[in-house]
Tab-separated table of C-alpha atoms in Angstrom:
chain	number	residue	atom	x	y	z
A	1	UNK	CA	-24.942	3.412	5.465
A	2	UNK	CA	-26.098	3.779	9.029
A	3	UNK	CA	-24.161	2.238	11.876
A	4	UNK	CA	-25.443	-0.986	13.390
A	5	UNK	CA	-24.767	0.386	16.893
A	6	UNK	CA	-26.693	3.546	17.872
A	7	UNK	CA	-24.222	6.195	18.878
A	8	UNK	CA	-26.535	7.684	21.478
A	9	UNK	CA	-26.709	4.461	23.486
A	10	UNK	CA	-23.125	3.285	23.210
A	11	UNK	CA	-20.834	4.783	25.835
A	12	UNK	CA	-17.233	4.380	26.856
A	13	UNK	CA	-15.923	4.922	30.395
A	14	UNK	CA	-13.638	7.915	30.805
A	15	UNK	CA	-11.176	9.104	33.417
A	16	UNK	CA	-13.971	11.015	35.097
A	17	UNK	CA	-15.828	7.809	35.994
A	18	UNK	CA	-14.262	7.672	39.428
A	19	UNK	CA	-15.370	11.204	40.215
A	20	UNK	CA	-18.782	11.428	38.601
A	21	UNK	CA	-19.484	8.165	36.792
A	22	UNK	CA	-19.289	10.113	33.509
A	23	UNK	CA	-19.553	8.362	30.167
A	24	UNK	CA	-18.570	9.379	26.669
A	25	UNK	CA	-20.353	8.311	23.506
A	26	UNK	CA	-18.484	6.568	20.704
A	27	UNK	CA	-18.933	9.617	18.463
A	28	UNK	CA	-17.542	11.927	21.152
A	29	UNK	CA	-14.602	9.611	21.728
A	30	UNK	CA	-13.937	9.432	17.995
A	31	UNK	CA	-13.931	13.215	17.706
A	32	UNK	CA	-11.583	13.537	20.672
A	33	UNK	CA	-9.092	11.161	19.037
A	34	UNK	CA	-8.918	13.026	15.718
A	35	UNK	CA	-5.446	14.376	15.226
A	36	UNK	CA	-5.245	15.642	11.625
A	37	UNK	CA	-4.242	19.297	11.236
A	38	UNK	CA	-3.659	21.370	8.110
A	39	UNK	CA	-0.097	20.019	7.509
A	40	UNK	CA	-1.494	16.475	7.475
A	41	UNK	CA	-4.213	17.379	5.003
A	42	UNK	CA	-1.651	19.207	2.881
A	43	UNK	CA	0.576	16.120	2.656
A	44	UNK	CA	-2.407	13.943	1.759
A	45	UNK	CA	-3.683	16.298	-0.944
A	46	UNK	CA	-0.189	16.813	-2.364
A	47	UNK	CA	0.220	13.050	-2.634
A	48	UNK	CA	-2.977	12.764	-4.681
A	49	UNK	CA	-2.086	15.753	-6.873
A	50	UNK	CA	1.443	14.476	-7.524
A	51	UNK	CA	0.059	11.082	-8.600
A	52	UNK	CA	-2.341	12.779	-11.019
A	53	UNK	CA	0.390	14.944	-12.556
A	54	UNK	CA	2.766	11.994	-12.901
A	55	UNK	CA	0.092	10.117	-14.843
A	56	UNK	CA	-0.562	13.122	-17.082
A	57	UNK	CA	3.164	13.688	-17.648
A	58	UNK	CA	3.989	10.165	-18.772
A	59	UNK	CA	0.765	9.878	-20.759
A	60	UNK	CA	1.569	13.077	-22.655
A	61	UNK	CA	5.208	12.094	-23.099
A	62	UNK	CA	4.327	8.709	-24.611
A	63	UNK	CA	1.648	10.298	-26.803
A	64	UNK	CA	4.171	12.748	-28.242
A	65	UNK	CA	6.635	9.924	-28.764
A	66	UNK	CA	4.211	7.908	-30.878
A	67	UNK	CA	2.421	10.817	-32.519
A	68	UNK	CA	4.431	10.830	-35.717
A	69	UNK	CA	5.336	7.162	-35.718
A	70	UNK	CA	3.481	5.188	-38.391
A	71	UNK	CA	5.083	1.753	-38.391
A	72	UNK	CA	4.367	-0.738	-35.626
A	73	UNK	CA	2.756	2.036	-33.616
A	74	UNK	CA	0.274	-0.180	-31.825
A	75	UNK	CA	2.897	-2.699	-30.702
A	76	UNK	CA	5.230	0.072	-29.574
A	77	UNK	CA	2.498	1.810	-27.589
A	78	UNK	CA	1.503	-1.449	-25.914
A	79	UNK	CA	5.141	-2.129	-25.019
A	80	UNK	CA	5.541	1.315	-23.457
A	81	UNK	CA	2.240	1.072	-21.594
A	82	UNK	CA	2.659	-2.438	-20.169
A	83	UNK	CA	6.402	-2.723	-19.510
A	84	UNK	CA	7.677	0.845	-19.800
A	85	UNK	CA	9.407	0.090	-23.090
A	86	UNK	CA	11.724	-2.283	-21.181
A	87	UNK	CA	14.020	0.681	-20.559
A	88	UNK	CA	13.352	1.569	-16.931
A	89	UNK	CA	16.250	1.490	-14.483
A	90	UNK	CA	16.606	-0.996	-11.650
A	91	UNK	CA	16.051	1.355	-8.703
A	92	UNK	CA	12.528	2.677	-9.428
A	93	UNK	CA	11.336	-0.759	-10.538
A	94	UNK	CA	12.697	-2.348	-7.353
A	95	UNK	CA	11.066	0.286	-5.158
A	96	UNK	CA	7.802	-0.186	-7.058
A	97	UNK	CA	7.887	-3.930	-6.442
A	98	UNK	CA	8.403	-3.309	-2.735
A	99	UNK	CA	5.538	-0.803	-2.687
A	100	UNK	CA	3.261	-3.317	-4.385
A	101	UNK	CA	3.406	-5.499	-1.267
A	102	UNK	CA	3.278	-2.753	1.364
A	103	UNK	CA	-0.451	-2.188	1.688
A	104	UNK	CA	-2.447	-0.501	4.407
A	105	UNK	CA	-3.045	-3.955	5.829
A	106	UNK	CA	0.703	-4.453	6.213
A	107	UNK	CA	1.354	-1.068	7.807
A	108	UNK	CA	-1.527	-1.271	10.265
A	109	UNK	CA	-1.747	-5.019	10.790
A	110	UNK	CA	1.927	-5.873	11.259
A	111	UNK	CA	2.447	-3.313	14.009
A	112	UNK	CA	-0.658	-4.596	15.806
A	113	UNK	CA	0.459	-8.209	15.392
A	114	UNK	CA	3.864	-7.523	16.944
A	115	UNK	CA	2.394	-5.385	19.733
A	116	UNK	CA	-0.045	-8.118	20.753
A	117	UNK	CA	1.907	-11.316	20.078
A	118	UNK	CA	5.572	-10.302	20.016
A	119	UNK	CA	8.379	-10.234	17.483
A	120	UNK	CA	8.071	-13.785	16.123
A	121	UNK	CA	6.311	-12.377	13.047
A	122	UNK	CA	9.509	-10.503	12.119
A	123	UNK	CA	11.264	-13.756	11.282
A	124	UNK	CA	9.187	-14.025	8.135
A	125	UNK	CA	11.928	-11.862	6.637
A	126	UNK	CA	14.147	-14.951	6.264
A	127	UNK	CA	11.587	-16.622	4.003
A	128	UNK	CA	11.172	-13.401	2.035
A	129	UNK	CA	14.927	-13.181	1.424
A	130	UNK	CA	15.019	-16.791	0.207
A	131	UNK	CA	12.055	-16.071	-2.053
A	132	UNK	CA	13.930	-13.091	-3.503
A	133	UNK	CA	16.912	-15.250	-4.422
A	134	UNK	CA	14.619	-17.845	-6.000
A	135	UNK	CA	12.867	-15.182	-8.056
A	136	UNK	CA	16.162	-13.651	-9.147
A	137	UNK	CA	17.962	-16.825	-10.184
A	138	UNK	CA	15.114	-19.123	-11.270
A	139	UNK	CA	12.033	-17.280	-12.505
A	140	UNK	CA	13.052	-13.823	-13.731
A	141	UNK	CA	15.760	-15.040	-16.164
A	142	UNK	CA	13.139	-17.187	-17.911
A	143	UNK	CA	10.650	-14.332	-18.200
A	144	UNK	CA	13.370	-11.950	-19.386
A	145	UNK	CA	14.674	-14.285	-22.078
A	146	UNK	CA	11.162	-14.959	-23.382
A	147	UNK	CA	10.409	-11.198	-23.537
A	148	UNK	CA	6.863	-11.718	-22.266
A	149	UNK	CA	4.686	-9.115	-20.558
A	150	UNK	CA	2.986	-11.320	-17.949
A	151	UNK	CA	3.189	-14.696	-16.246
A	152	UNK	CA	0.007	-15.718	-18.055
A	153	UNK	CA	1.790	-15.595	-21.386
A	154	UNK	CA	4.239	-18.093	-19.954
A	155	UNK	CA	1.351	-20.378	-18.963
A	156	UNK	CA	0.197	-20.358	-22.576
A	157	UNK	CA	3.693	-21.088	-23.884
A	158	UNK	CA	4.288	-23.830	-21.335
A	159	UNK	CA	0.818	-25.423	-21.475
A	160	UNK	CA	-1.965	-23.989	-23.647
A	161	UNK	CA	-4.397	-21.109	-23.986
A	162	UNK	CA	-6.889	-22.710	-21.598
A	163	UNK	CA	-4.333	-22.707	-18.782
A	164	UNK	CA	-3.568	-19.047	-19.461
A	165	UNK	CA	-7.274	-18.226	-19.282
A	166	UNK	CA	-7.679	-20.196	-16.052
A	167	UNK	CA	-4.743	-18.407	-14.426
A	168	UNK	CA	-6.106	-15.017	-15.495
A	169	UNK	CA	-9.575	-15.783	-14.137
A	170	UNK	CA	-8.247	-17.029	-10.787
A	171	UNK	CA	-6.029	-13.962	-10.373
A	172	UNK	CA	-8.923	-11.650	-11.253
A	173	UNK	CA	-11.172	-13.317	-8.684
A	174	UNK	CA	-8.441	-13.137	-6.032
A	175	UNK	CA	-7.920	-9.436	-6.778
A	176	UNK	CA	-11.646	-8.694	-6.569
A	177	UNK	CA	-11.759	-10.284	-3.117
A	178	UNK	CA	-8.490	-8.730	-1.915
A	179	UNK	CA	-8.740	-5.144	-3.182
A	180	UNK	CA	-11.818	-4.102	-1.153
A	181	UNK	CA	-9.981	-4.968	2.068
A	182	UNK	CA	-6.807	-3.210	0.912
A	183	UNK	CA	-8.782	-0.058	0.120
A	184	UNK	CA	-11.080	-0.199	3.157
A	185	UNK	CA	-8.396	-0.528	5.848
A	186	UNK	CA	-6.462	2.705	5.062
A	187	UNK	CA	-9.760	4.493	4.351
A	188	UNK	CA	-10.964	3.487	7.818
A	189	UNK	CA	-7.722	4.726	9.365
A	190	UNK	CA	-8.068	8.035	7.503
A	191	UNK	CA	-11.662	8.292	8.706
A	192	UNK	CA	-10.586	7.817	12.326
A	193	UNK	CA	-8.027	10.637	12.246
A	194	UNK	CA	-9.913	13.081	10.033
A	195	UNK	CA	-13.626	12.369	10.328
A	196	UNK	CA	-14.029	12.207	6.528
A	197	UNK	CA	-16.692	9.683	5.555
A	198	UNK	CA	-15.312	6.368	4.294
A	199	UNK	CA	-17.752	6.414	1.384
A	200	UNK	CA	-16.286	9.755	0.285
A	201	UNK	CA	-12.553	9.166	0.599
A	202	UNK	CA	-12.556	5.623	-0.831
A	203	UNK	CA	-13.951	6.556	-4.290
A	204	UNK	CA	-11.626	9.574	-4.482
A	205	UNK	CA	-8.495	7.493	-3.859
A	206	UNK	CA	-9.679	4.746	-6.222
A	207	UNK	CA	-10.435	7.218	-9.023
A	208	UNK	CA	-7.015	8.854	-8.656
A	209	UNK	CA	-5.296	5.447	-8.866
A	210	UNK	CA	-7.370	4.419	-11.889
A	211	UNK	CA	-6.648	7.743	-13.594
A	212	UNK	CA	-2.858	7.787	-13.350
A	213	UNK	CA	-2.623	4.073	-14.172
A	214	UNK	CA	-4.846	4.354	-17.243
A	215	UNK	CA	-3.246	7.536	-18.545
A	216	UNK	CA	0.419	7.027	-17.691
A	217	UNK	CA	0.828	3.252	-17.868
A	218	UNK	CA	3.576	1.348	-16.088
A	219	UNK	CA	5.954	4.318	-15.936
A	220	UNK	CA	3.410	6.365	-13.996
A	221	UNK	CA	2.697	3.446	-11.671
A	222	UNK	CA	6.395	2.911	-10.965
A	223	UNK	CA	7.189	6.546	-10.206
A	224	UNK	CA	4.087	7.093	-8.072
A	225	UNK	CA	5.139	3.988	-6.151
A	226	UNK	CA	8.569	5.546	-5.628
A	227	UNK	CA	7.018	8.707	-4.184
A	228	UNK	CA	4.544	6.806	-2.027
A	229	UNK	CA	7.223	4.460	-0.702
A	230	UNK	CA	9.481	7.396	0.135
A	231	UNK	CA	6.675	9.060	2.081
A	232	UNK	CA	5.698	5.829	3.870
A	233	UNK	CA	9.240	4.911	4.864
A	234	UNK	CA	9.997	8.482	5.887
A	235	UNK	CA	6.841	8.629	8.014
A	236	UNK	CA	7.647	5.309	9.681
A	237	UNK	CA	11.174	6.465	10.507
A	238	UNK	CA	9.803	9.684	12.025
A	239	UNK	CA	7.268	7.739	14.094
A	240	UNK	CA	9.930	5.297	15.316
A	241	UNK	CA	12.375	8.055	16.256
A	242	UNK	CA	9.768	10.271	17.936
A	243	UNK	CA	8.145	7.351	19.756
A	244	UNK	CA	11.509	6.157	21.026
A	245	UNK	CA	12.413	9.627	22.247
A	246	UNK	CA	9.031	10.148	23.932
A	247	UNK	CA	9.317	7.005	26.069
A	248	UNK	CA	12.873	7.768	27.169
A	249	UNK	CA	15.202	6.239	24.606
A	250	UNK	CA	16.042	2.941	22.943
A	251	UNK	CA	17.092	1.295	26.201
A	252	UNK	CA	13.642	1.924	27.682
A	253	UNK	CA	11.956	0.491	24.590
A	254	UNK	CA	14.015	-2.700	24.789
A	255	UNK	CA	13.498	-2.966	28.549
A	256	UNK	CA	9.712	-2.610	28.307
A	257	UNK	CA	9.426	-5.077	25.437
A	258	UNK	CA	11.579	-7.561	27.298
A	259	UNK	CA	9.534	-7.155	30.476
A	260	UNK	CA	6.340	-7.645	28.499
A	261	UNK	CA	7.761	-10.773	26.833
A	262	UNK	CA	7.519	-9.222	23.367
A	263	UNK	CA	11.095	-10.047	22.324
A	264	UNK	CA	11.001	-13.650	21.180
A	265	UNK	CA	13.487	-15.997	19.559
A	266	UNK	CA	12.558	-17.835	16.347
A	267	UNK	CA	10.825	-21.099	17.128
């Protein structure tokens, strides 16, 4: 798809404007801002390869488990695929749930929101904590006792099959509208730092996700989420530490944010 703005006519002022009124095209500026080197590409490729192998591993493991089983094989396979056999430990499942809500939109958008408007957005954490307690003490015990695989089964038990179908359709529509944005935002960020075409990297990432989910089931999804969350959190910690050191320390960070009126009390 061609850009709506011709790159040869769009220019951006540079530091040399004062001396020679020089201008730089958008394409030139984009190339000058690319920062990916071979270690960055290696981490990215290793992430994709590890996700693929995790899917293959759990898919093969479950296949061997059910290979010689004759009775109730279909139900057992479905249970392993959808809910991991209900035998997964708390830690990886918890990390996976956290990863499910940390999208590229969150990583890129939250930092921009706080940079532009201040820290008031951070106070959403209080509502999230309250929501966690509500989920733990009100909703999850009901789902656990009923031994159901999705919230839509509960809608059928509580109301009827039509309500379950309605809930499924609404969630599917919401996902179809939400997923393109979730995929596009990190693909755009990757394009900006590497130069790889968005229409190339997006299908690759989507196919890898579809592959390990389809082959490995919930177990593969959970453990890939654990790896991805570890990498994301580790990268954010490195960025925070290095950024703080580069500007002169934590005291300088607090001083500059305070001077710029970015530290705000909850309203």
